[in-house]
Short mmCIF file of C-alpha atoms and ligand atoms in Angstrom, two decimals:
data_model
loop_
_atom_site.label_atom_id
_atom_site.label_comp_id
_atom_site.label_asym_id
_atom_site.label_seq_id
_atom_site.Cartn_x
_atom_site.Cartn_y
_atom_site.Cartn_z
CA MET A 25 0.00 0.00 0.00
CA THR A 26 1.16 3.55 -0.66
CA SER A 27 2.75 4.95 2.49
CA ARG A 28 2.18 8.55 3.49
CA ARG A 29 5.74 9.38 2.42
CA ASP A 30 5.32 7.61 -0.95
CA PHE A 31 2.06 9.37 -1.47
CA LEU A 32 3.40 12.81 -0.67
CA GLN A 33 6.41 12.17 -2.85
CA LYS A 34 4.23 11.00 -5.72
CA ALA A 35 2.04 14.04 -5.32
CA GLY A 36 5.13 16.25 -5.13
CA LEU A 37 4.05 17.31 -1.66
CA SER A 38 6.83 15.94 0.55
CA THR A 39 8.57 19.25 1.15
CA LEU A 40 5.44 21.28 0.57
CA ALA A 41 3.39 19.54 3.26
CA VAL A 42 5.62 20.61 6.13
CA SER A 43 5.28 24.24 5.20
CA LEU A 44 1.53 24.09 4.41
CA PRO A 45 -0.98 25.80 6.67
CA PHE A 46 -2.86 23.37 8.94
CA THR A 47 -5.99 23.16 6.75
CA ASP A 48 -3.94 22.42 3.62
CA ALA A 49 -1.97 19.79 5.48
CA LEU A 50 -5.29 18.28 6.54
CA SER A 51 -6.57 18.15 2.98
CA ALA A 52 -3.31 16.50 1.95
CA MET A 53 -4.03 13.89 4.62
CA ASN A 54 -7.57 13.49 3.31
CA LEU A 55 -6.11 12.90 -0.13
CA GLU A 56 -3.91 10.26 1.42
CA ARG A 57 -6.97 8.66 3.01
CA GLU A 58 -8.70 8.60 -0.38
CA ASP A 59 -5.61 6.85 -1.64
CA LYS A 60 -6.02 4.07 0.92
CA VAL A 61 -7.12 0.98 -0.93
CA LEU A 62 -8.39 -2.38 0.30
CA ARG A 63 -6.22 -5.06 -1.28
CA VAL A 64 -8.33 -8.14 -1.92
CA ALA A 65 -7.65 -11.75 -2.86
CA ILE A 66 -10.53 -13.71 -4.39
CA MET A 67 -10.95 -17.32 -3.29
CA GLY A 68 -12.83 -19.45 -5.83
CA LEU A 69 -12.37 -18.32 -9.42
CA GLY A 70 -15.75 -19.43 -10.73
CA SER A 71 -18.58 -17.63 -12.42
CA TYR A 72 -19.31 -15.11 -9.64
CA GLY A 73 -15.65 -14.68 -8.71
CA THR A 74 -15.03 -13.65 -12.30
CA ARG A 75 -17.92 -11.18 -12.21
CA VAL A 76 -16.52 -9.61 -9.05
CA ALA A 77 -13.01 -9.40 -10.54
CA GLU A 78 -14.34 -7.64 -13.64
CA ALA A 79 -16.38 -5.21 -11.53
CA MET A 80 -13.38 -4.44 -9.35
CA LYS A 81 -11.54 -2.98 -12.37
CA ASP A 82 -13.66 0.15 -11.83
CA CYS A 83 -13.22 0.33 -8.06
CA LYS A 84 -11.58 3.36 -6.50
CA ARG A 85 -11.05 1.99 -3.00
CA ALA A 86 -10.62 -1.76 -3.59
CA LYS A 87 -8.10 -3.62 -5.72
CA LEU A 88 -7.79 -7.23 -6.76
CA VAL A 89 -4.25 -8.27 -5.81
CA GLY A 90 -4.40 -12.02 -5.17
CA VAL A 91 -6.13 -15.33 -5.85
CA ILE A 92 -6.79 -18.61 -4.07
CA SER A 93 -7.82 -21.44 -6.36
CA GLY A 94 -7.73 -25.19 -6.81
CA THR A 95 -7.26 -24.87 -10.58
CA PRO A 96 -3.70 -24.05 -11.72
CA SER A 97 -4.82 -23.05 -15.24
CA LYS A 98 -7.20 -20.43 -13.81
CA ILE A 99 -4.43 -19.01 -11.65
CA GLU A 100 -2.26 -18.59 -14.77
CA THR A 101 -5.09 -16.88 -16.68
CA TRP A 102 -5.90 -14.54 -13.78
CA LYS A 103 -2.23 -13.64 -13.31
CA GLN A 104 -2.11 -12.45 -16.89
CA LYS A 105 -5.56 -10.91 -17.03
CA TYR A 106 -5.47 -8.98 -13.76
CA GLY A 107 -1.73 -8.48 -13.31
CA ILE A 108 -1.57 -10.59 -10.17
CA PRO A 109 1.97 -11.34 -8.96
CA ALA A 110 2.95 -15.00 -8.38
CA LYS A 111 3.67 -14.27 -4.71
CA ASN A 112 -0.05 -13.47 -4.19
CA CYS A 113 -1.34 -16.77 -5.64
CA TYR A 114 -2.40 -19.57 -3.32
CA THR A 115 -4.17 -22.93 -3.33
CA TYR A 116 -6.68 -24.30 -0.81
CA GLU A 117 -3.79 -26.28 0.67
CA ASN A 118 -1.41 -23.39 1.32
CA TYR A 119 -3.60 -20.29 1.64
CA HIS A 120 -2.98 -20.18 5.39
CA GLN A 121 0.43 -18.77 4.48
CA ILE A 122 -1.38 -15.61 3.46
CA LYS A 123 -0.83 -14.50 7.06
CA ASP A 124 2.79 -13.76 6.10
CA ASN A 125 1.77 -11.69 3.09
CA PRO A 126 1.56 -7.99 4.00
CA ASP A 127 0.21 -7.11 0.53
CA ILE A 128 -3.23 -8.66 1.10
CA ASP A 129 -5.79 -7.09 3.48
CA ALA A 130 -8.89 -9.18 2.82
CA VAL A 131 -10.06 -12.39 1.16
CA TYR A 132 -13.38 -12.60 -0.69
CA VAL A 133 -14.69 -16.17 -0.27
CA ILE A 134 -16.68 -17.09 -3.40
CA THR A 135 -16.68 -20.87 -3.17
CA PRO A 136 -19.71 -23.21 -2.89
CA ASN A 137 -21.86 -22.66 0.20
CA SER A 138 -20.60 -25.53 2.37
CA LEU A 139 -17.04 -24.23 2.05
CA HIS A 140 -17.88 -20.73 3.30
CA LYS A 141 -17.42 -21.67 6.95
CA PRO A 142 -14.08 -23.51 6.75
CA HIS A 143 -12.68 -21.04 4.24
CA SER A 144 -13.80 -17.96 6.18
CA ILE A 145 -12.46 -19.31 9.46
CA GLY A 146 -9.17 -20.21 7.74
CA VAL A 147 -8.88 -16.67 6.39
CA ALA A 148 -9.70 -15.16 9.79
CA LYS A 149 -7.06 -17.31 11.48
CA ALA A 150 -4.58 -16.00 8.92
CA GLY A 151 -5.40 -12.51 10.23
CA LYS A 152 -7.14 -11.22 7.09
CA HIS A 153 -10.56 -9.58 6.82
CA VAL A 154 -13.26 -11.87 5.43
CA ILE A 155 -15.83 -11.00 2.78
CA CYS A 156 -18.02 -14.06 2.32
CA GLU A 157 -20.65 -14.76 -0.30
CA LYS A 158 -24.27 -15.46 0.54
CA PRO A 159 -25.57 -17.63 2.10
CA MET A 160 -22.95 -16.91 4.75
CA ALA A 161 -23.07 -20.57 5.90
CA LEU A 162 -25.27 -23.65 5.80
CA ASN A 163 -27.07 -22.88 9.07
CA ALA A 164 -27.10 -20.58 12.07
CA GLU A 165 -24.78 -22.79 14.11
CA GLU A 166 -22.09 -22.49 11.44
CA GLY A 167 -22.77 -18.79 11.14
CA ARG A 168 -22.21 -18.29 14.87
CA GLU A 169 -18.88 -20.12 14.63
CA MET A 170 -17.81 -17.80 11.83
CA VAL A 171 -18.82 -14.67 13.73
CA ALA A 172 -16.94 -15.91 16.82
CA ALA A 173 -13.81 -16.85 14.84
CA CYS A 174 -13.62 -13.45 13.12
CA LYS A 175 -14.21 -11.67 16.41
CA ALA A 176 -11.46 -13.70 18.10
CA ALA A 177 -9.09 -12.92 15.23
CA GLY A 178 -9.97 -9.21 15.31
CA VAL A 179 -10.98 -9.13 11.64
CA HIS A 180 -14.13 -7.94 9.87
CA LEU A 181 -16.62 -10.50 8.59
CA LEU A 182 -18.76 -9.04 5.78
CA VAL A 183 -21.35 -10.77 3.60
CA GLY A 184 -21.59 -10.13 -0.14
CA TYR A 185 -25.00 -8.44 0.11
CA ARG A 186 -24.53 -6.24 -2.95
CA MET A 187 -28.14 -4.94 -2.86
CA HIS A 188 -27.38 -3.16 0.41
CA PHE A 189 -25.42 -0.61 -1.61
CA GLU A 190 -27.70 -0.34 -4.66
CA ALA A 191 -29.03 3.19 -5.19
CA LYS A 192 -32.73 2.50 -5.92
CA THR A 193 -32.94 -0.05 -3.12
CA LEU A 194 -31.46 2.48 -0.71
CA GLU A 195 -33.93 5.14 -1.87
CA VAL A 196 -36.92 2.84 -1.25
CA VAL A 197 -35.51 1.96 2.17
CA ARG A 198 -34.92 5.65 2.96
CA ARG A 199 -38.53 6.50 2.04
CA GLN A 200 -39.85 3.58 4.10
CA ARG A 201 -37.82 4.70 7.14
CA ALA A 202 -39.06 8.29 6.61
CA GLY A 203 -42.66 7.05 6.78
CA GLU A 204 -43.50 8.02 3.20
CA PHE A 205 -45.46 4.80 2.65
CA GLY A 206 -47.22 5.13 6.01
CA LYS A 207 -47.30 2.00 8.16
CA THR A 208 -45.87 -0.79 6.00
CA LEU A 209 -47.91 -3.90 6.62
CA PHE A 210 -47.17 -6.17 3.67
CA PHE A 211 -44.12 -7.32 1.73
CA GLN A 212 -44.08 -9.74 -1.16
CA GLY A 213 -40.81 -11.26 -2.35
CA LEU A 214 -40.57 -13.48 -5.43
CA SER A 215 -37.16 -15.05 -6.02
CA GLY A 216 -36.54 -17.75 -8.57
CA PHE A 217 -35.11 -19.02 -11.81
CA MET A 218 -35.11 -22.31 -13.73
CA ILE A 219 -31.90 -24.08 -12.85
CA GLY A 220 -30.14 -26.02 -15.61
CA ASP A 221 -27.40 -28.66 -15.35
CA PRO A 222 -28.54 -31.27 -12.79
CA THR A 223 -24.92 -32.15 -11.95
CA GLN A 224 -23.94 -28.69 -10.69
CA TRP A 225 -22.98 -28.13 -7.03
CA ARG A 226 -26.11 -26.02 -6.42
CA LEU A 227 -28.14 -29.25 -6.65
CA ASN A 228 -25.74 -31.19 -4.42
CA ARG A 229 -26.89 -31.08 -0.81
CA GLU A 230 -23.36 -31.60 0.54
CA LEU A 231 -22.05 -28.51 -1.22
CA ALA A 232 -25.15 -26.32 -1.38
CA GLY A 233 -26.71 -27.15 2.00
CA GLY A 234 -30.17 -27.18 0.43
CA GLY A 235 -31.70 -25.93 -2.78
CA SER A 236 -33.29 -22.73 -4.04
CA MET A 237 -33.74 -21.29 -0.53
CA MET A 238 -29.98 -21.22 0.10
CA ASP A 239 -29.25 -19.68 -3.28
CA ILE A 240 -32.08 -17.37 -4.27
CA GLY A 241 -34.77 -17.50 -1.56
CA VAL A 242 -32.33 -15.78 0.76
CA TYR A 243 -32.88 -12.59 -1.28
CA SER A 244 -36.55 -12.50 -0.34
CA ILE A 245 -35.75 -13.17 3.32
CA ASN A 246 -33.11 -10.47 3.38
CA GLY A 247 -35.27 -8.10 1.31
CA ALA A 248 -38.29 -8.50 3.61
CA ARG A 249 -36.07 -7.46 6.53
CA TYR A 250 -34.56 -4.38 4.92
CA MET A 251 -37.74 -3.24 3.14
CA LEU A 252 -39.87 -3.50 6.31
CA GLY A 253 -37.06 -2.46 8.66
CA GLU A 254 -38.04 -5.11 11.22
CA GLU A 255 -36.98 -8.59 12.27
CA PRO A 256 -39.53 -11.42 11.88
CA ILE A 257 -40.94 -13.13 14.96
CA TRP A 258 -42.42 -16.22 13.30
CA VAL A 259 -42.33 -18.15 10.02
CA THR A 260 -44.50 -20.70 8.25
CA ALA A 261 -43.49 -22.54 5.08
CA GLN A 262 -44.71 -25.06 2.50
CA GLU A 263 -42.51 -27.10 0.15
CA VAL A 264 -43.52 -28.33 -3.31
CA LYS A 265 -41.46 -30.75 -5.39
CA THR A 266 -42.35 -31.59 -9.00
CA ASP A 267 -39.06 -33.28 -9.93
CA PRO A 268 -37.67 -35.50 -7.15
CA VAL A 269 -34.95 -36.84 -9.47
CA LYS A 270 -33.40 -33.44 -10.14
CA PHE A 271 -34.20 -32.10 -6.66
CA LYS A 272 -33.11 -34.88 -4.35
CA GLN A 273 -33.82 -35.27 -0.63
CA GLY A 274 -32.69 -32.10 1.15
CA VAL A 275 -32.54 -30.03 -2.05
CA ASP A 276 -35.61 -27.79 -2.10
CA GLU A 277 -37.12 -27.00 -5.48
CA THR A 278 -39.90 -24.60 -4.45
CA ILE A 279 -40.81 -23.20 -1.04
CA THR A 280 -43.49 -20.64 -0.27
CA PHE A 281 -43.03 -19.00 3.10
CA GLN A 282 -44.57 -16.35 5.29
CA MET A 283 -43.02 -14.22 8.02
CA GLY A 284 -44.72 -12.22 10.74
CA PHE A 285 -43.23 -9.04 12.22
CA PRO A 286 -43.68 -7.26 15.57
CA SER A 287 -45.64 -4.36 14.01
CA GLY A 288 -48.19 -6.79 12.60
CA ALA A 289 -46.64 -6.67 9.11
CA VAL A 290 -46.54 -9.92 7.15
CA ALA A 291 -44.30 -11.07 4.32
CA SER A 292 -45.35 -13.61 1.71
CA CYS A 293 -42.50 -15.05 -0.35
CA LEU A 294 -41.63 -17.61 -3.00
CA SER A 295 -38.29 -19.29 -3.56
CA THR A 296 -37.90 -21.59 -6.56
CA TYR A 297 -35.52 -23.28 -8.96
CA SER A 298 -38.35 -24.15 -11.37
CA MET A 299 -39.73 -20.83 -12.65
CA ASN A 300 -38.22 -17.88 -14.46
CA ASN A 301 -39.22 -14.20 -14.28
CA LEU A 302 -39.33 -14.17 -10.49
CA ASP A 303 -37.30 -11.25 -9.22
CA LYS A 304 -39.81 -8.93 -7.62
CA PHE A 305 -40.34 -7.04 -4.35
CA PHE A 306 -43.59 -5.30 -3.43
CA LEU A 307 -43.99 -3.23 -0.28
CA ASN A 308 -47.40 -1.89 0.71
CA GLY A 309 -48.12 0.76 3.33
CA THR A 310 -51.11 2.72 4.56
CA LYS A 311 -50.05 5.75 2.49
CA GLY A 312 -48.28 4.25 -0.51
CA PHE A 313 -46.34 1.41 -2.05
CA ALA A 314 -43.02 0.52 -3.67
CA GLU A 315 -42.49 -2.05 -6.37
CA MET A 316 -39.14 -3.31 -7.59
CA GLN A 317 -38.79 -5.57 -10.63
CA PRO A 318 -36.08 -6.65 -11.14
CA SER A 319 -35.29 -6.28 -7.47
CA THR A 320 -32.10 -8.26 -6.85
CA GLY A 321 -30.70 -9.28 -10.26
CA TYR A 322 -27.55 -7.70 -11.62
CA GLY A 323 -29.60 -4.81 -12.86
CA PRO A 324 -30.43 -2.21 -13.83
CA ILE A 325 -32.91 -2.48 -10.96
CA GLN A 326 -36.32 -0.93 -11.68
CA ALA A 327 -38.21 0.71 -8.84
CA ARG A 328 -41.39 2.73 -8.69
CA THR A 329 -43.65 3.95 -5.94
CA ASN A 330 -47.17 5.41 -5.82
CA GLN A 331 -45.41 8.73 -6.61
CA GLY A 332 -43.80 7.41 -9.80
CA PRO A 333 -40.52 5.84 -10.91
CA ILE A 334 -37.33 6.15 -8.88
CA GLU A 335 -34.45 7.31 -11.03
CA ALA A 336 -30.83 6.55 -10.22
CA GLN A 337 -27.81 5.76 -12.32
CA HIS A 338 -27.03 2.06 -12.69
CA ILE A 339 -23.55 1.24 -11.44
CA THR A 340 -22.30 -2.34 -11.52
CA HIS A 341 -23.37 -3.61 -8.10
CA GLN A 342 -20.12 -5.32 -7.22
CA THR A 343 -18.09 -2.18 -8.01
CA THR A 344 -20.10 -0.12 -5.51
CA GLN A 345 -20.15 -3.00 -3.05
CA MET A 346 -16.37 -3.39 -2.99
CA ASP A 347 -15.71 0.36 -2.74
CA GLU A 348 -18.21 0.64 0.11
CA MET A 349 -16.80 -2.41 1.87
CA ALA A 350 -13.34 -0.86 1.61
CA ALA A 351 -14.68 2.31 3.27
CA LEU A 352 -16.33 0.17 5.92
CA ILE A 353 -13.12 -1.71 6.72
CA LEU A 354 -10.61 1.12 6.24
CA ASP A 355 -12.58 4.14 7.50
CA GLY A 356 -15.17 2.53 9.81
CA LYS A 357 -18.01 3.81 7.59
CA LYS A 358 -21.44 2.51 8.68
CA PRO A 359 -23.77 1.28 5.91
CA LEU A 360 -27.52 2.11 6.03
CA ILE A 361 -28.27 -1.63 5.81
CA PRO A 362 -25.68 -3.75 7.65
CA VAL A 363 -23.52 -6.28 5.80
CA ASP A 364 -21.67 -7.80 8.74
CA GLY A 365 -21.63 -11.36 10.03
CA GLU A 366 -24.49 -10.65 12.44
CA GLU A 367 -26.61 -9.62 9.46
CA GLY A 368 -25.74 -12.84 7.62
CA LEU A 369 -26.53 -14.80 10.76
CA LYS A 370 -30.03 -13.28 11.00
CA ASP A 371 -30.86 -14.68 7.57
CA LEU A 372 -29.45 -18.10 8.53
CA VAL A 373 -31.64 -18.25 11.65
CA ILE A 374 -34.66 -17.59 9.42
CA ILE A 375 -33.55 -20.18 6.83
CA ASP A 376 -33.26 -22.80 9.61
CA ALA A 377 -36.79 -21.92 10.77
CA ILE A 378 -38.20 -22.03 7.22
CA TYR A 379 -36.79 -25.54 6.67
CA GLU A 380 -38.18 -26.64 10.03
CA ALA A 381 -41.57 -25.11 9.23
CA ALA A 382 -41.66 -26.79 5.80
CA ARG A 383 -40.72 -30.14 7.35
CA THR A 384 -43.11 -30.04 10.31
CA GLY A 385 -45.94 -27.86 9.04
CA ALA A 386 -45.68 -25.89 12.28
CA ARG A 387 -45.47 -22.16 12.76
CA ILE A 388 -41.93 -21.58 14.07
CA SER A 389 -41.35 -18.83 16.59
CA LEU A 390 -38.20 -16.76 16.23
CA ILE A 391 -38.36 -15.18 19.68
P1 NDP B 4 -19.13 -21.55 -9.48
O1 NDP B 4 -19.36 -23.01 -9.48
O2 NDP B 4 -19.18 -20.83 -10.77
O3 NDP B 4 -17.70 -21.24 -8.83
C1 NDP B 4 -17.32 -21.75 -7.59
C2 NDP B 4 -15.80 -21.88 -7.56
O4 NDP B 4 -15.43 -22.36 -6.27
C3 NDP B 4 -15.25 -22.92 -8.53
O5 NDP B 4 -15.04 -22.39 -9.82
C4 NDP B 4 -13.95 -23.30 -7.87
O6 NDP B 4 -12.95 -22.32 -8.17
C5 NDP B 4 -14.26 -23.15 -6.38
N1 NDP B 4 -14.45 -24.44 -5.71
C6 NDP B 4 -13.72 -24.89 -4.67
N2 NDP B 4 -14.14 -26.09 -4.29
C7 NDP B 4 -15.14 -26.45 -5.11
C8 NDP B 4 -15.97 -27.60 -5.20
N3 NDP B 4 -15.84 -28.64 -4.38
N4 NDP B 4 -16.90 -27.63 -6.18
C9 NDP B 4 -17.07 -26.59 -7.01
N5 NDP B 4 -16.29 -25.47 -6.97
C10 NDP B 4 -15.35 -25.40 -6.02
O7 NDP B 4 -20.16 -20.93 -8.44
P2 NDP B 4 -20.60 -19.41 -8.32
O8 NDP B 4 -19.42 -18.55 -8.58
O9 NDP B 4 -21.82 -19.18 -9.09
O10 NDP B 4 -21.00 -19.32 -6.77
C11 NDP B 4 -20.04 -19.24 -5.74
C12 NDP B 4 -20.67 -18.57 -4.51
O11 NDP B 4 -21.07 -17.26 -4.86
C13 NDP B 4 -21.91 -19.26 -3.97
O12 NDP B 4 -21.91 -19.24 -2.57
C14 NDP B 4 -23.07 -18.43 -4.49
O13 NDP B 4 -24.20 -18.45 -3.65
C15 NDP B 4 -22.43 -17.05 -4.52
N6 NDP B 4 -23.04 -16.19 -5.56
C16 NDP B 4 -23.45 -14.94 -5.20
C17 NDP B 4 -24.02 -14.11 -6.12
C18 NDP B 4 -24.41 -12.74 -5.74
O14 NDP B 4 -25.03 -12.06 -6.55
N7 NDP B 4 -24.08 -12.26 -4.55
C19 NDP B 4 -24.27 -14.55 -7.50
C20 NDP B 4 -23.73 -15.86 -7.79
C21 NDP B 4 -23.16 -16.65 -6.84
P3 NDP B 4 -11.42 -22.71 -8.34
O15 NDP B 4 -11.37 -23.61 -9.55
O16 NDP B 4 -10.76 -21.42 -8.54
O17 NDP B 4 -11.00 -23.42 -7.08
#
């Protein structure tokens, strides 16, 4: 990372700074702070890891500097493509050595779901900040272990909730918090797509920890919480399976679920791997409504309220996410909607309850 001296020298300010008035010296320091960049290694160079790497090309506060991969050919390609030095390349066997690498601040874990816990804990033990993809873990028990491990290691644990930084989402949330929709009593979340290749890890219970709920249903759970601004106190759920060959035992195809909130608000949601065109949030209040469709895809997100459309420039979600996460880690900036391990854990507690509700038919209390 650029040291203060390097920075001042580069900016031609080294001799100037000492003779600058206090306010100018302060602005030179602010410039230095702007120059502070989060240096990130990506673990798992798959489809989403590649999307994040591409998005990071436009980041101002975060930089891709390393990789952790089980595929040597990918490491070679990424070295060339992103200018990654050999000393910042690791495998799953030796990535613990990252603790001796002062050029890496954080690791972004983008491996299959069941590997999030061991990989995140391994990264934390190596003394690096953890950014982990959703779902943060397979269940709440694992999530708690991750939160504890990162706390013990004194590192941040953040979850890749890119929507928490998306402009139209934030505007709807701001209006909801300001009471512009009145008392919000209903949320609908529809999250689904038709999944292809039956051999992929997303349909393997060992690696995915479940089915559509772990992958896409989590968006409706998370969305209900940030759109209503409350935590649910109970859930009910119903599972439907039309293809038990493709969706084996423990791999949910379609689940409808409902959540109840302390204010009396209810959420009604659908999570599925068997239907397309399901990426929609609807929030209804006593004075107005907000509708987002698409609501969580890669965008551009479309949002409108009873007052009309919400306009905001589309910026690649992962670019904003990584810049904001850098500010969170480096400057202690607080996001409007949290993205820390506790936030990820809240969704895992609800996922556990939804699976239990679907299995037992009971209404599961969350308090
Ligand atoms: P991919 O299958 O495309 O990539 C996963 C990568 O993980 C592989 O390419 C591989 O990289 C590595 N890996 C390590 N062990 C295994 C294993 N046993 N089986 C398969 N891959 C392994 O998956 P995605 O990139 O689509 O998803 C990865 C994670 O990102 C998931 O948790 C998913 O939920 C999340 N995700 C989040 C999105 C978002 O919008 N926030 C969108 C899409 C996914 P290598 O060869 O380098 O070791």
